[in-house]
XYZ file of C-alpha atoms in Angstrom:
493
model
C 102.882 112.386 115.771
C 100.094 112.882 118.307
C 97.682 109.994 118.977
C 94.565 112.110 118.428
C 95.806 113.010 114.941
C 96.253 109.343 114.027
C 92.881 108.373 115.462
C 91.145 110.898 113.238
C 91.872 108.471 110.377
C 90.353 105.345 111.950
C 87.130 104.441 113.689
C 87.576 103.421 117.329
C 85.297 102.460 120.186
C 86.941 104.171 123.142
C 90.229 105.429 124.491
C 91.617 105.120 127.995
C 94.406 107.513 128.882
C 95.720 110.567 127.086
C 94.773 111.240 123.482
C 97.853 113.492 123.304
C 100.380 110.674 123.661
C 103.342 111.029 121.316
C 103.662 108.238 118.727
C 107.109 107.754 117.201
C 106.585 104.378 115.532
C 104.023 101.651 114.878
C 104.287 97.848 114.977
C 102.459 94.600 115.756
C 105.665 92.882 116.911
C 106.556 93.512 120.561
C 110.215 92.868 119.729
C 110.225 95.987 117.547
C 108.858 98.286 120.243
C 110.923 101.306 121.235
C 109.978 104.257 123.484
C 107.002 106.043 121.931
C 105.897 103.131 119.724
C 102.233 102.365 119.089
C 101.750 98.617 119.612
C 98.792 97.010 117.821
C 97.592 93.722 119.322
C 96.930 91.459 116.339
C 95.188 88.100 116.981
C 97.362 85.607 115.072
C 97.122 81.973 114.043
C 99.506 80.708 116.706
C 99.855 83.678 119.066
C 97.603 86.546 120.125
C 99.281 89.946 120.177
C 97.229 90.861 123.241
C 99.419 88.455 125.204
C 102.386 90.772 124.596
C 100.767 94.092 125.536
C 102.513 94.326 128.900
C 105.830 93.340 127.325
C 105.376 96.119 124.764
C 104.612 98.666 127.473
C 107.687 97.525 129.349
C 109.726 98.269 126.222
C 108.318 101.803 126.076
C 105.093 101.598 124.053
C 103.132 104.823 124.520
C 99.928 103.469 122.946
C 98.359 100.013 122.821
C 95.601 99.207 120.325
C 93.355 96.350 121.508
C 90.401 94.584 119.941
C 86.989 94.926 121.521
C 85.658 91.549 122.651
C 89.064 89.888 122.868
C 89.209 87.918 126.165
C 92.671 89.238 127.043
C 91.640 92.794 126.199
C 88.629 92.514 128.491
C 90.891 91.389 131.304
C 93.790 93.792 130.756
C 92.254 96.986 129.355
C 91.734 98.861 132.628
C 94.867 97.678 134.400
C 97.315 98.664 131.676
C 95.625 101.984 130.818
C 97.534 103.566 133.690
C 100.821 102.680 131.997
C 99.984 103.663 128.388
C 97.084 105.013 126.373
C 94.779 102.161 125.395
C 92.513 102.335 122.351
C 89.747 99.777 121.698
C 88.826 99.054 118.062
C 86.435 96.665 116.325
C 89.162 95.052 114.173
C 92.799 95.333 115.165
C 93.966 94.200 111.724
C 91.969 96.820 109.834
C 92.946 99.496 112.328
C 96.605 98.510 111.942
C 96.431 99.050 108.176
C 94.649 102.413 108.434
C 96.912 103.656 111.224
C 100.050 102.560 109.381
C 98.987 104.434 106.251
C 98.261 107.556 108.304
C 101.536 107.320 110.245
C 103.582 107.197 107.018
C 101.555 109.943 105.334
C 99.590 107.910 102.774
C 102.494 107.538 100.315
C 100.586 105.468 97.743
C 97.924 108.115 97.214
C 100.290 110.146 95.059
C 101.693 107.150 93.144
C 100.390 105.153 90.191
C 99.909 101.659 91.622
C 99.586 98.242 89.991
C 98.369 95.349 92.162
C 98.576 91.769 90.887
C 96.707 88.796 92.316
C 96.243 85.189 91.202
C 97.393 81.677 92.056
C 100.286 81.682 89.584
C 102.181 84.301 87.650
C 102.114 87.197 90.118
C 105.887 87.483 90.452
C 106.654 87.083 86.748
C 103.970 89.589 85.757
C 105.231 92.051 88.373
C 108.786 91.803 87.027
C 107.527 92.267 83.478
C 105.582 95.430 84.326
C 108.441 96.773 86.430
C 110.815 96.190 83.515
C 108.506 97.939 81.061
C 108.046 100.972 83.317
C 111.779 101.256 83.942
C 112.362 100.891 80.191
C 110.010 103.831 79.672
C 112.145 105.916 82.031
C 109.673 105.772 84.915
C 111.111 105.350 88.396
C 109.215 102.381 89.849
C 109.226 100.386 93.073
C 108.528 96.636 93.218
C 107.064 94.601 96.096
C 106.483 90.842 96.072
C 107.598 87.301 96.737
C 111.217 87.979 95.769
C 111.429 91.015 98.072
C 111.008 94.779 97.710
C 113.179 96.833 95.361
C 113.660 100.530 95.990
C 116.064 102.614 93.909
C 118.255 99.591 93.161
C 118.244 98.353 96.773
C 116.653 95.037 97.759
C 114.708 94.658 100.998
C 113.931 91.149 102.259
C 110.281 90.460 103.090
C 108.668 87.840 105.311
C 105.462 87.784 103.234
C 104.569 88.314 99.571
C 102.371 91.167 100.775
C 104.095 92.624 103.872
C 102.359 93.450 107.146
C 100.696 96.861 107.021
C 103.378 98.853 108.846
C 106.169 97.303 106.782
C 104.251 97.866 103.547
C 103.587 101.540 104.320
C 107.179 102.124 105.430
C 108.443 100.669 102.142
C 105.962 102.748 100.132
C 107.154 105.860 101.965
C 110.773 104.934 101.204
C 109.849 104.515 97.536
C 108.093 107.865 97.485
C 111.050 109.583 99.139
C 113.382 107.986 96.572
C 111.392 109.601 93.764
C 109.294 106.637 92.636
C 106.123 107.738 90.870
C 104.886 104.178 90.284
C 104.752 100.996 92.342
C 104.064 97.420 91.228
C 103.123 94.936 93.931
C 101.872 91.403 94.345
C 98.788 91.161 96.543
C 98.227 87.673 97.919
C 94.941 86.261 99.144
C 96.424 86.391 102.637
C 97.218 90.050 102.052
C 93.482 90.622 101.710
C 92.362 88.143 104.361
C 94.772 89.542 106.960
C 93.761 93.104 105.996
C 97.335 94.110 105.147
C 96.012 96.265 102.309
C 92.826 97.453 104.027
C 91.992 100.989 102.965
C 94.322 100.986 99.954
C 92.975 101.876 96.520
C 94.988 100.832 93.465
C 95.125 102.446 90.049
C 95.263 99.088 88.250
C 94.386 95.591 89.444
C 95.477 92.462 87.537
C 94.071 88.934 87.815
C 96.318 86.227 86.338
C 94.473 82.947 87.106
C 92.874 80.935 89.893
C 93.178 77.307 90.986
C 92.977 75.239 94.170
C 95.764 76.308 96.541
C 96.398 77.737 100.012
C 93.423 75.886 101.445
C 93.987 74.350 104.853
C 94.986 75.172 108.427
C 96.374 78.680 108.785
C 95.397 79.634 105.235
C 91.858 79.551 103.759
C 89.093 77.369 105.094
C 87.628 76.823 101.607
C 88.123 77.568 97.923
C 85.155 79.945 98.152
C 86.985 82.041 100.732
C 90.179 81.922 98.645
C 88.278 83.205 95.590
C 86.429 85.861 97.578
C 89.594 87.290 99.115
C 91.254 87.632 95.721
C 88.131 89.129 94.158
C 88.312 92.013 96.633
C 90.955 93.562 94.368
C 88.246 94.592 91.903
C 86.375 96.624 94.493
C 89.545 98.556 95.333
C 91.008 99.612 91.961
C 90.138 101.943 89.096
C 90.879 99.554 86.210
C 90.750 95.763 86.379
C 92.886 93.786 83.891
C 91.680 90.181 83.812
C 92.532 86.857 82.189
C 89.472 86.137 80.070
C 90.585 82.539 79.544
C 90.426 81.635 83.234
C 87.425 79.528 84.241
C 86.829 81.654 87.357
C 86.941 85.075 85.721
C 83.169 85.642 86.030
C 83.170 84.833 89.732
C 86.281 86.940 90.263
C 84.694 89.996 88.671
C 81.082 89.509 89.799
C 81.370 92.243 92.444
C 83.727 94.492 90.470
C 83.231 98.247 90.779
C 86.041 99.114 88.337
C 86.347 99.347 84.570
C 87.406 95.964 83.140
C 89.951 95.187 80.413
C 90.633 91.636 79.195
C 93.573 89.602 77.906
C 93.828 86.011 76.683
C 94.648 83.588 73.913
C 91.174 83.921 72.428
C 88.947 86.932 71.878
C 90.035 89.682 74.269
C 91.184 93.306 74.312
C 94.781 92.061 74.257
C 95.297 88.668 72.632
C 98.100 86.408 71.466
C 98.586 83.824 68.762
C 99.787 80.335 69.769
C 103.486 80.721 70.666
C 106.395 79.307 68.686
C 109.042 77.762 70.971
C 112.792 78.437 70.792
C 115.734 77.023 72.702
C 119.500 77.359 72.796
C 122.165 76.349 75.324
C 121.238 79.170 77.724
C 117.592 79.887 77.100
C 114.141 78.401 76.605
C 111.895 81.019 75.023
C 108.948 81.667 72.738
C 107.518 84.187 70.280
C 103.941 85.197 69.510
C 101.901 87.769 67.622
C 100.108 90.360 69.740
C 96.644 91.383 68.546
C 93.610 93.359 69.663
C 94.207 96.905 70.889
C 97.914 96.617 70.011
C 99.819 94.679 67.343
C 103.427 93.518 67.553
C 105.684 90.498 67.375
C 106.706 89.672 70.937
C 109.677 87.506 71.954
C 110.029 86.200 75.521
C 113.154 84.595 77.021
C 110.693 82.499 79.033
C 108.832 79.373 77.907
C 105.186 78.453 77.864
C 101.715 79.747 77.124
C 101.243 80.852 80.724
C 104.191 83.238 80.374
C 102.610 84.528 77.176
C 99.517 85.349 79.236
C 101.638 86.990 81.921
C 103.185 89.179 79.234
C 99.736 90.042 77.854
C 98.747 91.300 81.298
C 101.920 93.389 81.405
C 101.335 94.803 77.913
C 97.715 95.619 78.785
C 98.799 97.464 81.940
C 101.470 99.363 80.009
C 99.029 100.352 77.269
C 96.481 101.541 79.830
C 99.241 103.753 81.262
C 100.018 105.163 77.825
C 103.219 103.175 77.229
C 103.655 101.899 73.669
C 103.696 98.251 72.668
C 107.152 98.820 71.176
C 108.547 99.934 74.547
C 106.870 96.942 76.184
C 108.186 94.568 73.515
C 111.785 95.727 74.004
C 111.561 95.379 77.782
C 109.971 91.922 77.619
C 112.758 90.661 75.378
C 115.179 91.259 78.267
C 113.021 90.166 81.199
C 114.656 87.986 83.857
C 112.832 86.670 86.903
C 114.998 84.984 89.566
C 113.707 81.511 90.369
C 110.997 81.522 87.718
C 111.870 79.233 84.801
C 115.448 80.313 85.404
C 117.971 78.509 83.223
C 121.168 77.586 85.084
C 124.198 77.823 82.786
C 125.267 74.352 81.771
C 127.069 72.637 78.917
C 126.635 69.702 76.536
C 123.146 71.115 75.909
C 121.833 69.819 79.217
C 119.242 72.305 80.416
C 118.841 72.775 84.161
C 115.832 74.846 85.227
C 115.145 76.325 88.673
C 111.522 77.235 89.375
C 109.270 78.111 92.319
C 106.397 75.777 91.344
C 105.157 74.426 94.665
C 101.680 73.058 94.021
C 100.070 70.611 91.633
C 98.737 73.112 89.092
C 101.919 75.174 88.765
C 104.011 71.994 88.655
C 101.831 70.448 85.940
C 101.949 73.657 83.879
C 105.718 73.822 84.174
C 106.373 70.186 83.298
C 103.874 70.190 80.426
C 105.560 73.336 79.070
C 109.019 71.763 79.284
C 107.754 68.631 77.528
C 106.841 70.842 74.554
C 110.571 71.513 74.092
C 111.008 67.788 73.352
C 113.763 66.869 75.816
C 115.426 63.481 75.614
C 114.270 62.959 79.205
C 112.507 65.342 81.574
C 113.921 64.906 85.084
C 112.153 66.548 88.021
C 113.735 67.209 91.441
C 111.224 68.285 94.066
C 109.864 67.986 97.583
C 107.021 69.686 99.410
C 106.761 72.074 102.333
C 105.892 70.853 105.799
C 103.034 72.139 107.963
C 100.889 72.726 104.885
C 97.951 70.827 103.407
C 98.805 67.187 102.687
C 96.653 67.385 99.551
C 99.370 69.504 97.953
C 101.838 66.605 98.368
C 99.547 64.046 96.772
C 98.897 66.426 93.888
C 102.556 67.169 93.255
C 103.291 63.442 93.228
C 100.552 62.921 90.635
C 101.824 65.777 88.463
C 105.413 64.523 88.524
C 104.335 60.949 87.831
C 102.258 62.087 84.868
C 104.704 64.445 83.152
C 108.292 63.683 84.207
C 110.229 60.754 82.752
C 111.908 60.300 86.114
C 111.663 62.193 89.400
C 113.937 62.627 92.388
C 111.876 63.140 95.542
C 113.691 65.103 98.223
C 113.307 67.629 101.037
C 111.912 71.137 100.662
C 111.193 73.380 103.664
C 110.076 70.627 106.033
C 109.547 73.130 108.858
C 108.402 71.103 111.872
C 107.487 67.879 110.061
C 109.707 64.838 109.455
C 110.966 64.814 105.872
C 110.192 61.087 105.684
C 106.479 61.694 106.359
C 106.259 64.344 103.651
C 107.984 62.073 101.137
C 105.605 59.219 101.962
C 102.670 61.489 101.109
C 104.288 62.473 97.803
C 104.788 58.779 97.001
C 101.050 58.182 97.461
C 100.445 60.608 94.602
C 102.919 58.704 92.417
C 101.019 55.484 93.067
C 98.159 56.864 90.970
C 100.513 57.030 87.967
C 103.141 54.909 86.242
C 105.844 57.473 86.933
C 109.384 56.413 87.882
C 111.151 57.993 90.819
C 113.951 57.674 93.352
C 114.017 59.047 96.891
C 117.033 61.055 98.083
C 116.025 63.020 101.220
C 119.109 65.301 101.261
C 118.332 68.025 98.698
C 121.981 68.744 97.843
C 122.540 65.068 97.068
C 119.314 64.901 95.071
C 120.395 67.781 92.818
C 123.850 66.252 92.343
C 122.264 62.885 91.493
C 120.009 64.420 88.832
C 122.843 66.386 87.209
C 125.276 63.465 87.319
C 122.732 61.230 85.582
C 121.657 63.851 83.025
C 122.450 63.239 79.362
C 122.719 65.494 76.338
C 119.245 66.744 75.411
C 117.755 66.248 78.890
C 115.935 68.963 80.824
C 116.302 68.869 84.610
C 113.662 70.847 86.516
C 114.581 71.634 90.137
C 111.389 73.023 91.581
C 109.653 74.236 94.718
C 112.115 76.796 96.061
C 113.016 78.976 93.089
C 114.523 82.252 94.328
C 114.741 81.124 97.973
C 118.274 80.980 99.365
C 117.473 79.011 102.493
C 116.129 75.705 103.735
C 113.892 75.653 106.800
C 113.697 72.721 109.228
C 112.948 72.385 112.928
C 112.603 76.117 113.409
C 115.983 76.922 111.837
C 116.993 78.364 108.489
C 120.243 77.452 106.805
C 121.631 78.890 103.584
C 120.658 76.787 100.596
C 120.254 77.785 96.961
C 119.028 75.393 94.267
C 120.828 77.474 91.660
C 124.136 77.392 93.535
C 123.929 73.643 94.086
C 123.062 73.035 90.431
C 126.025 75.148 89.299
C 128.373 73.202 91.577
C 127.042 69.901 90.269
C 127.402 71.013 86.649
C 131.047 71.899 87.223
C 131.709 68.606 88.989
C 129.896 66.209 86.697
C 129.881 67.874 83.279
């Protein structure tokens, strides 16, 4: 593709060098550069892509996109323009998104798209909608926290919402595979980092909002967090929103789309209070759907919040012309890895693996499990390093309030000492009367919980969910909560 053709799709300030340079790829990672690649200099949290412009040119970059006003760009623009074409733009991140879409031929424009945002429930809701669409015989791609799924193939992702070039490449792969629909999670960072700049969705879904992702490297305030998520409703045709959420008015205040509501109370799609069910391999619930559609809906997932997730999925399906009966059948079979996932056990000891990694999601999960009246509710958890310390205090409070006993352990400590993270969690416990033990090694903590579990207990192993790794000191090692729980169940039960 010729540079001038790509630039016709994005505003730019000036170009130095040939506008006829051949572009064979696009990236913001200098390690991915090959001859003919367009390299976009993205200012990051820890590193500035402008620092790697010369490295990218050395690897064969034919075009470098730089940001006007960047100190490194001011210094390097003229000197490197003799080695590659240099384009100056107002926002490198926005330009990266627009250029990526143009390079891959705007694949989403000819697809029905569903974007889901919210603090909790994005992944579960995405799986539910994907399942319904597939059940209706519609070939559908899925993008989110658990990875991207194209024609039965899984692609690992580094972010819930991938960087612009990765996102557009995946969308193009989906389109080429025959997908007519795509369901994707759109995180607040996806908006803030302009990974979805220029995209317009057919449907936008808001699940809920609570304090999270506020701190260094994330959002500077709750107001910014809310604003970034609310941008979904200025970039979709139909907004499907949780009427029960306390922030729904603020989330939709700037909306330019048609709005549809769901909730436990008066809404376009509503549910009766759920009835809970459990057996040796499942914790589920059933409710009556009302409003625009009526049906009896069974979920192999527990809790009112999963009822609301399913309402969002049913609303989206109905708006697409898919019957409640088709949705009901698909929801009965839904399975979401790492989200309220029951690990096979025996002696009626339930072991749950879940991704809950903040105070609100942890409190919702534990309160939900309490409703199933376990003999004891045992919680195994830690907290991620290099994130807001407030999250640790909050998770300690939630565990102390709802669990009968907790086992505090390591999560992804990243570059922080596990001991320091655990001490912060303990401070949260001090505000409660909760009982706990500390076992820093996560494998040992899981084994301890299972070995001490009795008939009728529920053990919740939370924080990592679907993740199959543990990250510490810059290294990732294979680690799966589910695998470790299965091993412990065989050994101790």
